mmCIF file of C-alpha atoms and ligand atoms in Angstrom:
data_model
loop_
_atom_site.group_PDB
_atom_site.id
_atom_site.type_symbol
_atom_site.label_atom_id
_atom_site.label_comp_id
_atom_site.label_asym_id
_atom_site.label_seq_id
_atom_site.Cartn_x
_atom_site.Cartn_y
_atom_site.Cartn_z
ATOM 1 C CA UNK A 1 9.634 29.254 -44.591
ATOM 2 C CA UNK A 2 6.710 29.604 -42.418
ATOM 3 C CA UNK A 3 4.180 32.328 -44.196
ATOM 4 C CA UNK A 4 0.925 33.398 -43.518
ATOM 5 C CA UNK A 5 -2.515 31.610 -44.458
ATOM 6 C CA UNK A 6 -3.506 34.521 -46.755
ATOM 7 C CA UNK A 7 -0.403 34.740 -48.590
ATOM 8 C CA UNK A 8 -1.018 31.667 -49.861
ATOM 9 C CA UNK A 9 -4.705 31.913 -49.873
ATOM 10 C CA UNK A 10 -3.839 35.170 -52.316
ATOM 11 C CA UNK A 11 -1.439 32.959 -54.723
ATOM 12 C CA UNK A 12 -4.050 30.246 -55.435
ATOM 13 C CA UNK A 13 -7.532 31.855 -55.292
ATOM 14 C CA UNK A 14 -9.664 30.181 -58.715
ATOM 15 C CA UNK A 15 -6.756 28.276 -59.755
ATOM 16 C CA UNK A 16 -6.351 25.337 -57.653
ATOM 17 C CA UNK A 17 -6.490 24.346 -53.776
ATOM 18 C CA UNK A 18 -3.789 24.248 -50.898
ATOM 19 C CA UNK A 19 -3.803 21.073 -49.370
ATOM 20 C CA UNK A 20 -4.041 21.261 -45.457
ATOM 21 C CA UNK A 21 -2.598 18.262 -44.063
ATOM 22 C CA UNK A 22 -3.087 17.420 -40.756
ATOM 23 C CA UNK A 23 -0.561 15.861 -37.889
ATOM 24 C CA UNK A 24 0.394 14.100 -34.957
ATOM 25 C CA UNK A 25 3.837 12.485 -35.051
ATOM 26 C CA UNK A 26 7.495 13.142 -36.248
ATOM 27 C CA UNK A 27 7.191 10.362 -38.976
ATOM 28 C CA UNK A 28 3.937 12.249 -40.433
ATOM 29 C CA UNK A 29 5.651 15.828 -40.454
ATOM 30 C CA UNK A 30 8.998 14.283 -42.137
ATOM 31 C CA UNK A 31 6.858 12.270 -45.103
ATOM 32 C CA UNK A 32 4.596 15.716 -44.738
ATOM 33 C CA UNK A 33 7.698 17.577 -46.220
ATOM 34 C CA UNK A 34 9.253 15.564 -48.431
ATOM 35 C CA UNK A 35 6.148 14.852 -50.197
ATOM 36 C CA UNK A 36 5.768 18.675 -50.564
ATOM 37 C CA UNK A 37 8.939 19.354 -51.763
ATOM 38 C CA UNK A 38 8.467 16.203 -54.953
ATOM 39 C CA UNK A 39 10.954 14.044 -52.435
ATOM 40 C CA UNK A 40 10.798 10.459 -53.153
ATOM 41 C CA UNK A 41 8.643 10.010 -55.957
ATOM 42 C CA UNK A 42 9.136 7.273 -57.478
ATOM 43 C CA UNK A 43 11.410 8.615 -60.388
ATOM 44 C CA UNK A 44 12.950 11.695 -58.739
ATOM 45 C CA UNK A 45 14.311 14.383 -60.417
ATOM 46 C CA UNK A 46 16.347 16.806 -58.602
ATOM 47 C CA UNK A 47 16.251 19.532 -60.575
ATOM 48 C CA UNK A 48 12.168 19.047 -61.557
ATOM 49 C CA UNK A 49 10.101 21.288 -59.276
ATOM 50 C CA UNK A 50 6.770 20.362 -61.388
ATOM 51 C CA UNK A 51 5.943 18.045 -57.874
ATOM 52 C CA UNK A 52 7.015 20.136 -54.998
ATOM 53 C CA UNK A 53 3.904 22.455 -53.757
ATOM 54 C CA UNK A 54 3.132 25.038 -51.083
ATOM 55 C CA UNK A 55 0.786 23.702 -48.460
ATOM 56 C CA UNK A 56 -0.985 24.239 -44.844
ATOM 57 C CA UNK A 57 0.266 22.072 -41.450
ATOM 58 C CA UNK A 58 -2.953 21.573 -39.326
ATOM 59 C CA UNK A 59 -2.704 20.746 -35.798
ATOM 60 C CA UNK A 60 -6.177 19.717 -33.799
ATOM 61 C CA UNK A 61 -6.849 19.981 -30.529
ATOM 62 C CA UNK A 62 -5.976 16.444 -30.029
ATOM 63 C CA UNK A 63 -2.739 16.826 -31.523
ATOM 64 C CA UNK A 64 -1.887 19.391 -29.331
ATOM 65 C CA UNK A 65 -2.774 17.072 -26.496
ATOM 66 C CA UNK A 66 -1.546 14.019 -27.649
ATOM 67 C CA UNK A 67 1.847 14.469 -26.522
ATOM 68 C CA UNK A 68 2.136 17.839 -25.659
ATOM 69 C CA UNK A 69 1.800 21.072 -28.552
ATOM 70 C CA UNK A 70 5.315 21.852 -27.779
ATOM 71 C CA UNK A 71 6.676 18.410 -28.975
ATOM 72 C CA UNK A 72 4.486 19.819 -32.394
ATOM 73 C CA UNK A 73 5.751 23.452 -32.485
ATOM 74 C CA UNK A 74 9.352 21.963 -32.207
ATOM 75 C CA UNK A 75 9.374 19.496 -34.530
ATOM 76 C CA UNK A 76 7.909 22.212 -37.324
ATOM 77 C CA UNK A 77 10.701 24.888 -36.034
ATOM 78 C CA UNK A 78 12.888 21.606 -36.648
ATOM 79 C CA UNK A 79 11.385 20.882 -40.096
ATOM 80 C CA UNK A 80 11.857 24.379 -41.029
ATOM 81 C CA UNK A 81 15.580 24.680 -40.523
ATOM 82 C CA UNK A 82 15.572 20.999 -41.869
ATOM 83 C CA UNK A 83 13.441 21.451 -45.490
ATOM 84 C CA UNK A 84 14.166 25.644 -46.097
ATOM 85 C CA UNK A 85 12.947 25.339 -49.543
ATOM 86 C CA UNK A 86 9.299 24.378 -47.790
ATOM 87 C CA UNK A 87 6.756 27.441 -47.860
ATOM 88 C CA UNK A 88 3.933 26.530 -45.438
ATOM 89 C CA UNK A 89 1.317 28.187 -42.789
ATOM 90 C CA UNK A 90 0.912 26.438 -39.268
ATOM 91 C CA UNK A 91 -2.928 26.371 -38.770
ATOM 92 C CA UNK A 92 -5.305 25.100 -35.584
ATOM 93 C CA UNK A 93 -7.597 23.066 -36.814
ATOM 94 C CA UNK A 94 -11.182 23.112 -35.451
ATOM 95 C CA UNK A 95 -10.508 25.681 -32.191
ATOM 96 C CA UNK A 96 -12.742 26.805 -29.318
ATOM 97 C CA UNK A 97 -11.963 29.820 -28.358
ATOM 98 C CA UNK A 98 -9.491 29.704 -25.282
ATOM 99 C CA UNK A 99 -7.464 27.562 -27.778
ATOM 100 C CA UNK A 100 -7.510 29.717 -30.473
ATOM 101 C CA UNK A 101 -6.324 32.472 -28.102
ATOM 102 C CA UNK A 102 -3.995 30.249 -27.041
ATOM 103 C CA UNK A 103 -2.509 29.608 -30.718
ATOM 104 C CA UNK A 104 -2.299 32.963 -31.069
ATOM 105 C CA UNK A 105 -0.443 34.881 -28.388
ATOM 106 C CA UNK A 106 1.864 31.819 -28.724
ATOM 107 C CA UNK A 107 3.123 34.338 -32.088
ATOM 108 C CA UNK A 108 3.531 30.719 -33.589
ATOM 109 C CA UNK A 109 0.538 29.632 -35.659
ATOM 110 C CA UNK A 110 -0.552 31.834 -38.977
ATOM 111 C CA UNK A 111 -4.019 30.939 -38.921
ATOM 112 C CA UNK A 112 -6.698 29.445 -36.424
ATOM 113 C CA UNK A 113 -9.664 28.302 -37.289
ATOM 114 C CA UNK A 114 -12.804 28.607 -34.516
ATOM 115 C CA UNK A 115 -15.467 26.115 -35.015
ATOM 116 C CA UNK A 116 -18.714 27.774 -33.592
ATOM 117 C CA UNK A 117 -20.369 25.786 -36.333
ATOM 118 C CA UNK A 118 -22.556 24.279 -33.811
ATOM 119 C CA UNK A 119 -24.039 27.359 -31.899
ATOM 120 C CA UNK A 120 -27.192 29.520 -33.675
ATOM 121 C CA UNK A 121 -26.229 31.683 -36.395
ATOM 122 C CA UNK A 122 -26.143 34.753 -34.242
ATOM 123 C CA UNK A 123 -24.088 33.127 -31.379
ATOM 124 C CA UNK A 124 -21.383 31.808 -34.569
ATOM 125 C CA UNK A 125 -21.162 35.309 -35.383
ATOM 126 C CA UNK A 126 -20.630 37.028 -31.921
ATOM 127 C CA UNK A 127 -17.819 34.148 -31.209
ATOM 128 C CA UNK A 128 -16.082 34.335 -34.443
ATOM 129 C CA UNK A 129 -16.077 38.076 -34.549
ATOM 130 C CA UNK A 130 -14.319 37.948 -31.255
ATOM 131 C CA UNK A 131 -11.842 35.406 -32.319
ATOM 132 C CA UNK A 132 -11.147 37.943 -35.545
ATOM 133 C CA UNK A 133 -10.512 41.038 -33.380
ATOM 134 C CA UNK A 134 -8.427 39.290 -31.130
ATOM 135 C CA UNK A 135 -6.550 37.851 -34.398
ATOM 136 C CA UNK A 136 -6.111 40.577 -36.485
ATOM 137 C CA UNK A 137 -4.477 42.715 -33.774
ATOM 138 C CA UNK A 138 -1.437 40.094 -34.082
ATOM 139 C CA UNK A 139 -1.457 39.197 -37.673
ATOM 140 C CA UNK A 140 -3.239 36.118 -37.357
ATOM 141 C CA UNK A 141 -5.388 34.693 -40.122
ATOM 142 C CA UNK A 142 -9.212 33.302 -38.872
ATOM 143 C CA UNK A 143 -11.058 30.842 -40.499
ATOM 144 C CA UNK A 144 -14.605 30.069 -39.272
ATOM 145 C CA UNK A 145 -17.053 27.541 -39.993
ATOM 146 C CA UNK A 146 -21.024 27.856 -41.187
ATOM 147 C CA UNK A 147 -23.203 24.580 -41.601
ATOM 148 C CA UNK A 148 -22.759 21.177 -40.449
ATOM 149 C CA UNK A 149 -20.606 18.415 -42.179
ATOM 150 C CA UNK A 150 -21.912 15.364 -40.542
ATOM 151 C CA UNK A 151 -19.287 12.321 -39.452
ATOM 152 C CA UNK A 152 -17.116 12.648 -36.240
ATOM 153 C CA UNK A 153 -15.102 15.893 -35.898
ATOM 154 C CA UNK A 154 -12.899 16.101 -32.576
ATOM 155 C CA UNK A 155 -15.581 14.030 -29.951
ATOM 156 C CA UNK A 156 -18.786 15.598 -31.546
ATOM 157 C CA UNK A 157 -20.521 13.030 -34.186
ATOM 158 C CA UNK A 158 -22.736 15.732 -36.047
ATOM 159 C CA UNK A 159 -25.871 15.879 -38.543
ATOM 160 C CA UNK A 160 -25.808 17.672 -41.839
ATOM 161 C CA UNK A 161 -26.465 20.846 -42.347
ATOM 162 C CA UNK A 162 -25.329 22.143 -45.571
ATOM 163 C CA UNK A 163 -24.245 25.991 -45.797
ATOM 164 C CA UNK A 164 -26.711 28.774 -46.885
ATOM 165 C CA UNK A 165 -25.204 30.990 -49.341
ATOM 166 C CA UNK A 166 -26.824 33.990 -48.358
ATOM 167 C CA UNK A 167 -26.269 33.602 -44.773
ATOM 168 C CA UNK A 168 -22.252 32.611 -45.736
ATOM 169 C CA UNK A 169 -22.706 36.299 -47.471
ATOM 170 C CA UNK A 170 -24.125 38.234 -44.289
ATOM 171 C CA UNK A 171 -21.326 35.962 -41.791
ATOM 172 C CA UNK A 172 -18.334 37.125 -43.599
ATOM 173 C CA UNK A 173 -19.413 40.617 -43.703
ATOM 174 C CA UNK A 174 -20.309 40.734 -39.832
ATOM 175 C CA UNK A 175 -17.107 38.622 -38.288
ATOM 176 C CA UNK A 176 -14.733 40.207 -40.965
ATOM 177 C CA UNK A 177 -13.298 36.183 -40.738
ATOM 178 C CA UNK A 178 -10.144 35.537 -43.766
ATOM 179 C CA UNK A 179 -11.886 32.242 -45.154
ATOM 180 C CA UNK A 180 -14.701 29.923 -44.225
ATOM 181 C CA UNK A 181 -15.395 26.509 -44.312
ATOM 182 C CA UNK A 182 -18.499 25.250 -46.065
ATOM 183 C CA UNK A 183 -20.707 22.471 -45.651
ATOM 184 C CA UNK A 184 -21.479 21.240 -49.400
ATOM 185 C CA UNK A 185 -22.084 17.476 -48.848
ATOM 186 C CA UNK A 186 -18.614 16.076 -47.334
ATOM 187 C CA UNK A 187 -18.204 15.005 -44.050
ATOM 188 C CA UNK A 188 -15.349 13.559 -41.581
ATOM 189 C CA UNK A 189 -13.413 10.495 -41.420
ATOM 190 C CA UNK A 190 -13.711 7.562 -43.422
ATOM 191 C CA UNK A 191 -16.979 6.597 -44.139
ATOM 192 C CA UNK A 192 -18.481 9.493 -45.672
ATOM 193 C CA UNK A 193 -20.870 7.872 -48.576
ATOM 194 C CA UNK A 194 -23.540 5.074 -48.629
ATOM 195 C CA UNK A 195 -24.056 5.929 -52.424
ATOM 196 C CA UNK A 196 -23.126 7.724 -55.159
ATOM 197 C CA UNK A 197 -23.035 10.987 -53.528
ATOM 198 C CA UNK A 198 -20.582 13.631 -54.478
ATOM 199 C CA UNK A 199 -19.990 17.682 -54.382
ATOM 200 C CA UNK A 200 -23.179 19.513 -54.232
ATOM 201 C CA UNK A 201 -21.534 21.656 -56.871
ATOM 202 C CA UNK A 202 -25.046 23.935 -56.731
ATOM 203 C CA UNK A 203 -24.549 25.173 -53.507
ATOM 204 C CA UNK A 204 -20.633 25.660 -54.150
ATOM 205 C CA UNK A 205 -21.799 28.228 -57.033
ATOM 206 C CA UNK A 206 -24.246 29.851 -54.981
ATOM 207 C CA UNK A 207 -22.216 30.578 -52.280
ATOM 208 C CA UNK A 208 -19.226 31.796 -54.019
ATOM 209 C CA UNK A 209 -21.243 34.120 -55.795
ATOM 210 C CA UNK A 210 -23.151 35.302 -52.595
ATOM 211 C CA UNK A 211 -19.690 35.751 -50.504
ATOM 212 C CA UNK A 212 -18.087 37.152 -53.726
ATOM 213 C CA UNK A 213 -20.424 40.108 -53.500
ATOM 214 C CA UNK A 214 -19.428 41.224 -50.166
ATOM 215 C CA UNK A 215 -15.494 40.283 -50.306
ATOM 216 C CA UNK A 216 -14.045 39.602 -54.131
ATOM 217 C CA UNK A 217 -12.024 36.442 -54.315
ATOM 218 C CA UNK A 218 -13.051 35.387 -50.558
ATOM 219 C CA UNK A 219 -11.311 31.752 -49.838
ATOM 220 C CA UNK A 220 -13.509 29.064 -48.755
ATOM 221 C CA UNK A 221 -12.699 26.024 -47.210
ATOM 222 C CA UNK A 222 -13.664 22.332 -47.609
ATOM 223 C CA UNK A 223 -13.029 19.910 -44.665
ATOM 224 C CA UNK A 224 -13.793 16.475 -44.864
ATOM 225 C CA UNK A 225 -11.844 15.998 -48.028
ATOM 226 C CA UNK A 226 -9.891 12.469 -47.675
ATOM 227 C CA UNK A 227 -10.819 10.380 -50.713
ATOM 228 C CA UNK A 228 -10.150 7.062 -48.397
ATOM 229 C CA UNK A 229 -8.833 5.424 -51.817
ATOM 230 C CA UNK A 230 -10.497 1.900 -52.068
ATOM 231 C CA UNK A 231 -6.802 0.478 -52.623
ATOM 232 C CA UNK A 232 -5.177 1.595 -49.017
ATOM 233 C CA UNK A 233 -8.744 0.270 -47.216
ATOM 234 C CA UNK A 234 -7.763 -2.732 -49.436
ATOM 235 C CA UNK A 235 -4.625 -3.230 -47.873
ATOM 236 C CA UNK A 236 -5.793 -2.555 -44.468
ATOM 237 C CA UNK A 237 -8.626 -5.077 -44.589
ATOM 238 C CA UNK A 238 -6.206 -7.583 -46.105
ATOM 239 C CA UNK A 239 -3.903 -7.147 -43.313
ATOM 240 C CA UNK A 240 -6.404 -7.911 -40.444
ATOM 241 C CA UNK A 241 -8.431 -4.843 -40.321
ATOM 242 C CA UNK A 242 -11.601 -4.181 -40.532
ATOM 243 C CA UNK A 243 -13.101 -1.437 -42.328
ATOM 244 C CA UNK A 244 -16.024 -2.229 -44.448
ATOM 245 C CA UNK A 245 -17.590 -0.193 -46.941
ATOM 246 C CA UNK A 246 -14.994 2.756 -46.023
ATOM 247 C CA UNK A 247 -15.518 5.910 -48.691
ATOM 248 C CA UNK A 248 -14.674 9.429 -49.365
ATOM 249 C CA UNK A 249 -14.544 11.857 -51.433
ATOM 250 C CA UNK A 250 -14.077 11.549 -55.490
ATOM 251 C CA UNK A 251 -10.534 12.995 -55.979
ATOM 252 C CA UNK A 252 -11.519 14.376 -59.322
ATOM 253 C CA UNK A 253 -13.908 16.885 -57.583
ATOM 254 C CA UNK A 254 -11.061 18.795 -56.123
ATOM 255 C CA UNK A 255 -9.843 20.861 -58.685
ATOM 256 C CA UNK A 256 -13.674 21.683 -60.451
ATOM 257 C CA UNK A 257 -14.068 22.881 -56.866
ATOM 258 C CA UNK A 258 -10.834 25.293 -56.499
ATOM 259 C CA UNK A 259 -12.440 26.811 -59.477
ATOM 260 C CA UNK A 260 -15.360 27.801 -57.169
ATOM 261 C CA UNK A 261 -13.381 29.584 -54.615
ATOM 262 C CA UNK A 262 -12.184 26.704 -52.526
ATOM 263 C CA UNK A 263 -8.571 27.370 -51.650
ATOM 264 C CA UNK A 264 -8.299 24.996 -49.074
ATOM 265 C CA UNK A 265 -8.636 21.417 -48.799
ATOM 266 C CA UNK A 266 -8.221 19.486 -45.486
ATOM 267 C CA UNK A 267 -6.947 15.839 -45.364
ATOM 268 C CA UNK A 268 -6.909 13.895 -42.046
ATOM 269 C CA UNK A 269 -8.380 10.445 -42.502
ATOM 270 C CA UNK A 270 -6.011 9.723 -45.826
ATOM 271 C CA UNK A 271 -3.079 9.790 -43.669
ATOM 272 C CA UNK A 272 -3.841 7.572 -41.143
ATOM 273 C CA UNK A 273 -5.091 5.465 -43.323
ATOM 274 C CA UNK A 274 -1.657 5.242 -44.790
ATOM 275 C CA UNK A 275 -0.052 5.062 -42.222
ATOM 276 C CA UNK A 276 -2.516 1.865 -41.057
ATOM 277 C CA UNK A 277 -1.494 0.093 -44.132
ATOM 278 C CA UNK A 278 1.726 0.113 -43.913
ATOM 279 C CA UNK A 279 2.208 -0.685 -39.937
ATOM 280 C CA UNK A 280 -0.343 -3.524 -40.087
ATOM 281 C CA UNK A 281 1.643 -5.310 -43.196
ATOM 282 C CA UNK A 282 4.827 -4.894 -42.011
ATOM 283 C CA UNK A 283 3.638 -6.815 -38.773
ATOM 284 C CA UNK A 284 1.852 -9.232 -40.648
ATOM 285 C CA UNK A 285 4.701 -10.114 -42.840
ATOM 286 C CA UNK A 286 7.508 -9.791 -40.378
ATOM 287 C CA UNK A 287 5.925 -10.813 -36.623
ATOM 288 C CA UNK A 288 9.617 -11.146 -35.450
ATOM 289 C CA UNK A 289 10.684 -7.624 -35.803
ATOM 290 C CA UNK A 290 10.107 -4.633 -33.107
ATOM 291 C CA UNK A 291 11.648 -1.949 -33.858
ATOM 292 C CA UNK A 292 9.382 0.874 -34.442
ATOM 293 C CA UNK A 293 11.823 2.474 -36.499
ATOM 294 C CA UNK A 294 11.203 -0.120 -39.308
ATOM 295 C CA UNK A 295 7.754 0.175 -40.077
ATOM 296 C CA UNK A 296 8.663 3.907 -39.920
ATOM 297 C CA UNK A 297 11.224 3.828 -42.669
ATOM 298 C CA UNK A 298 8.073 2.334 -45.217
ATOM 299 C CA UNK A 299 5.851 4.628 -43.809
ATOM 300 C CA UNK A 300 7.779 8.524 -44.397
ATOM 301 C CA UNK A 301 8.006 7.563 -48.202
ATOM 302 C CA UNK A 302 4.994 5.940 -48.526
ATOM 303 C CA UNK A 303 3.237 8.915 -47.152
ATOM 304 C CA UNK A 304 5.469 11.754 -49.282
ATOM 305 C CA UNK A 305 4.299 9.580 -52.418
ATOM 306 C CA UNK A 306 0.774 10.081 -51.407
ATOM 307 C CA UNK A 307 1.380 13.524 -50.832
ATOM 308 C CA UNK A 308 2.870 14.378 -54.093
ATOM 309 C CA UNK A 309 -0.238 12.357 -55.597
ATOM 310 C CA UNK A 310 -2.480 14.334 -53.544
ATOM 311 C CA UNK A 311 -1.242 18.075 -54.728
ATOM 312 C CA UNK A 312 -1.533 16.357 -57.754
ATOM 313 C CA UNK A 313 -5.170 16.385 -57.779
ATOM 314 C CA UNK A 314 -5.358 19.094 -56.210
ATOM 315 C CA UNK A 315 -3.909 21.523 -58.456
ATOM 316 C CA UNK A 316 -0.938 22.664 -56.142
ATOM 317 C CA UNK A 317 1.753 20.379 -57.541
ATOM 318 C CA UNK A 318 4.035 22.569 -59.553
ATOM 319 C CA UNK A 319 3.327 25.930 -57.615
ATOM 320 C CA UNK A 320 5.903 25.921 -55.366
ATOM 321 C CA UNK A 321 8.409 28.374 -56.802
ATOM 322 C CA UNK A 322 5.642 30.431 -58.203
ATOM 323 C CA UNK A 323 4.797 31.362 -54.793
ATOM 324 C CA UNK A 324 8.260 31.776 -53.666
ATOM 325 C CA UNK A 325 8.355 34.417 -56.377
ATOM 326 C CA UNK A 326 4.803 36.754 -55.269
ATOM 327 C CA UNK A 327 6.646 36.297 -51.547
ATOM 328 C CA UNK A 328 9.518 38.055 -52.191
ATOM 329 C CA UNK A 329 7.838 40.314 -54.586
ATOM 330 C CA UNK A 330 5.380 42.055 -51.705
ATOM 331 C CA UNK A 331 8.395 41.612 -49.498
HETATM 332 O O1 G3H B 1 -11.634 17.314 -38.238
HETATM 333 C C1 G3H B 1 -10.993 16.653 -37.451
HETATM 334 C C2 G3H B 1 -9.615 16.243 -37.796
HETATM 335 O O2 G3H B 1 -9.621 15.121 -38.624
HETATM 336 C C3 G3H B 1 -8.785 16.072 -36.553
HETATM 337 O O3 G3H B 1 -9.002 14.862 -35.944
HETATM 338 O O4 G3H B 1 -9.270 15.539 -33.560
HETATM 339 O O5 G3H B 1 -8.791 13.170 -34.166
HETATM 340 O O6 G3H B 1 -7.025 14.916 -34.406
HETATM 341 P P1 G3H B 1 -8.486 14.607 -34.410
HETATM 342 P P1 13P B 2 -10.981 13.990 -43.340
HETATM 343 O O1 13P B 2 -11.518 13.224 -42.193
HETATM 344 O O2 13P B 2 -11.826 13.783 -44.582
HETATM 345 O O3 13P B 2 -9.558 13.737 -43.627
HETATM 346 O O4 13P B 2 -11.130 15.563 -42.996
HETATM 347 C C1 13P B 2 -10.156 16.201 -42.226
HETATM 348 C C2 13P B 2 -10.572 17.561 -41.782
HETATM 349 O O5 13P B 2 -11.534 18.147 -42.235
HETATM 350 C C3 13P B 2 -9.749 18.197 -40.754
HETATM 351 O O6 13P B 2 -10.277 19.414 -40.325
HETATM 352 ZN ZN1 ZN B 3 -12.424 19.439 -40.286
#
């Protein structure tokens, strides 16, 4: 069941985060599912719901170019009819705004998000305001973006700039936006830390307390989120690739932060890097073979396991029916 952003924005606000998954392919979206519904873990219960969570489908801009974004939007409608215990919210990730207004007269996305994250503070609001009118008037959820993450996003390689709560305060009252995505120290793709670094937990507070005053129980949003576990970059490297001193974020920081406000958590980078793994062994270990629906078959359960271990961490595992419930309670 496809539902809106803020419905499930509503159902985990301060108690954990909804993982927003992004993707590209028909073998992402199937391990996508199954992971969220607790298919094919390793000791699978039927009848146990404690894995299967509610969770956010992101689709970039170079998704929707990839192929084409109705090879995406008809593989979900497929998915939909194919998994109907699934509750999720179709979501453009990282929009200008002639795509976001394309995602939503299309009456199929629930939320867009418009990245005017790199324009002046005055110019972010103007755009995102206008993205919010034009939104709202068709049901459609907005997230916008304040501060700079840093790493490669889309074809822009950015500098920091981490959010300031009071100016997160005075940009959701202005653009009237449904969530917004923070800048608190992580950044894109898969090389994130040098160090040490983490979660500036300090700004987290600030802001949720600053936004908090202007909209109770405001969602915010925390890109960049792919812990890049050292294992998978294991495999790849030991399978001919080549991606030194690869890092992310700690996974253990995901849930202290849902208890600060952030309801969503976007994961790109973890994906492919799954999905890297698992094509580059199963050449290296079987150079005869060519079927590409072989490596496929390893890489849909591979990827629902790391699904299930992601909502794990994130708090969402387990919510699934919970959520069912509050929908058909405000139905
Ligand atoms: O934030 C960017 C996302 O990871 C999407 O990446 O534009 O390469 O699809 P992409
Ligand atoms: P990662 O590169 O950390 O997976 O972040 C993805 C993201 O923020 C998509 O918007
Ligand atoms: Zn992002």
């Amino acid at each position: 069941m496809i539902v809106t952003t803020k419905e499930l924005f509503k159902a985990a606000y301060g108690k954990y985060a909804i993982g927003a998954y992004n993707i590209n392919n028909l073998e992402q979206l199937v391990g996508l599912f199954r992971g969220n519904l607790g298919k094919f873990a390793k000791n699978e219960d039927p009848n146990d719901d404690a894995k299967s969570a509610p969770f956010i489908i992101q689709i970039s801009r170079g998704a929707r170019t990839y192929t084409d974004k109705n090879f995406l939007e008809g593989m979900i409608r497929t998915a939909d009819k194919v998994f109907p215990e699934a509750i999720f919210a179709v979501h453009l990730d990282h929009g200008t705004e002639e795509v976001c207004y394309d995602c939503i007269d299309s009456g199929f996305y629930s939320s867009v998000m418009i990245d005017a994250s790199h324009e002046e503070f005055a110019k972010n609001i103007e755009i995102t305001k206008r993205v919010v009118d034009r939104a709202h008037e068709k049901g459609v959820v907005v997230e916008a973006e304040l501060g700079q993450l840093g790493g490669v996003e889309e074809d822009v390689v950015g500098s920091v700039k981490l959010t300031d709560p009071a100016q997160a305060a005075e940009f959701v009252e202005k653009t009237g936006v449904d969530s917004l995505a923070v800048a608190i120290g992580t950044s894109h793709g898969a090389f994130k830390f040098s160090g040490n670094q983490g979660l500036h937990f300090d700004v987290l507070e600030k802001i949720q307390a600053a936004v908090n005053e202007v909209k109770p129980n405001f969602p915010l949003v925390m890109h960049g989120s792919s812990s890049v576990p050292a294992e998978w970059v294991a495999r790849i490297n030991n399978a001919g690739g080549a991606m030194k001193n690869a890092s992310g974020v700690d996974e253990k920081q995901y849930f202290p932060a849902a208890k600060l406000g952030v309801t969503k958590i976007n994961i790109d980078t973890d994906g492919r890097l799954v999905w890297c793994a698992i094509h580059r062994e199963f050449f290296r270990d079987q150079p005869e073979k060519f079927d590409l629906r072989d490596p496929g078959k390893l890489f849909m359960p591979a990827y629902a396991e790391y699904i299930i271990h992601k909502n794990e961490m994130l708090g969402s595992a387990g919510h699934l029916e919970e959520v069912r419930k509050l929908i058909e309670a405000a139905k």
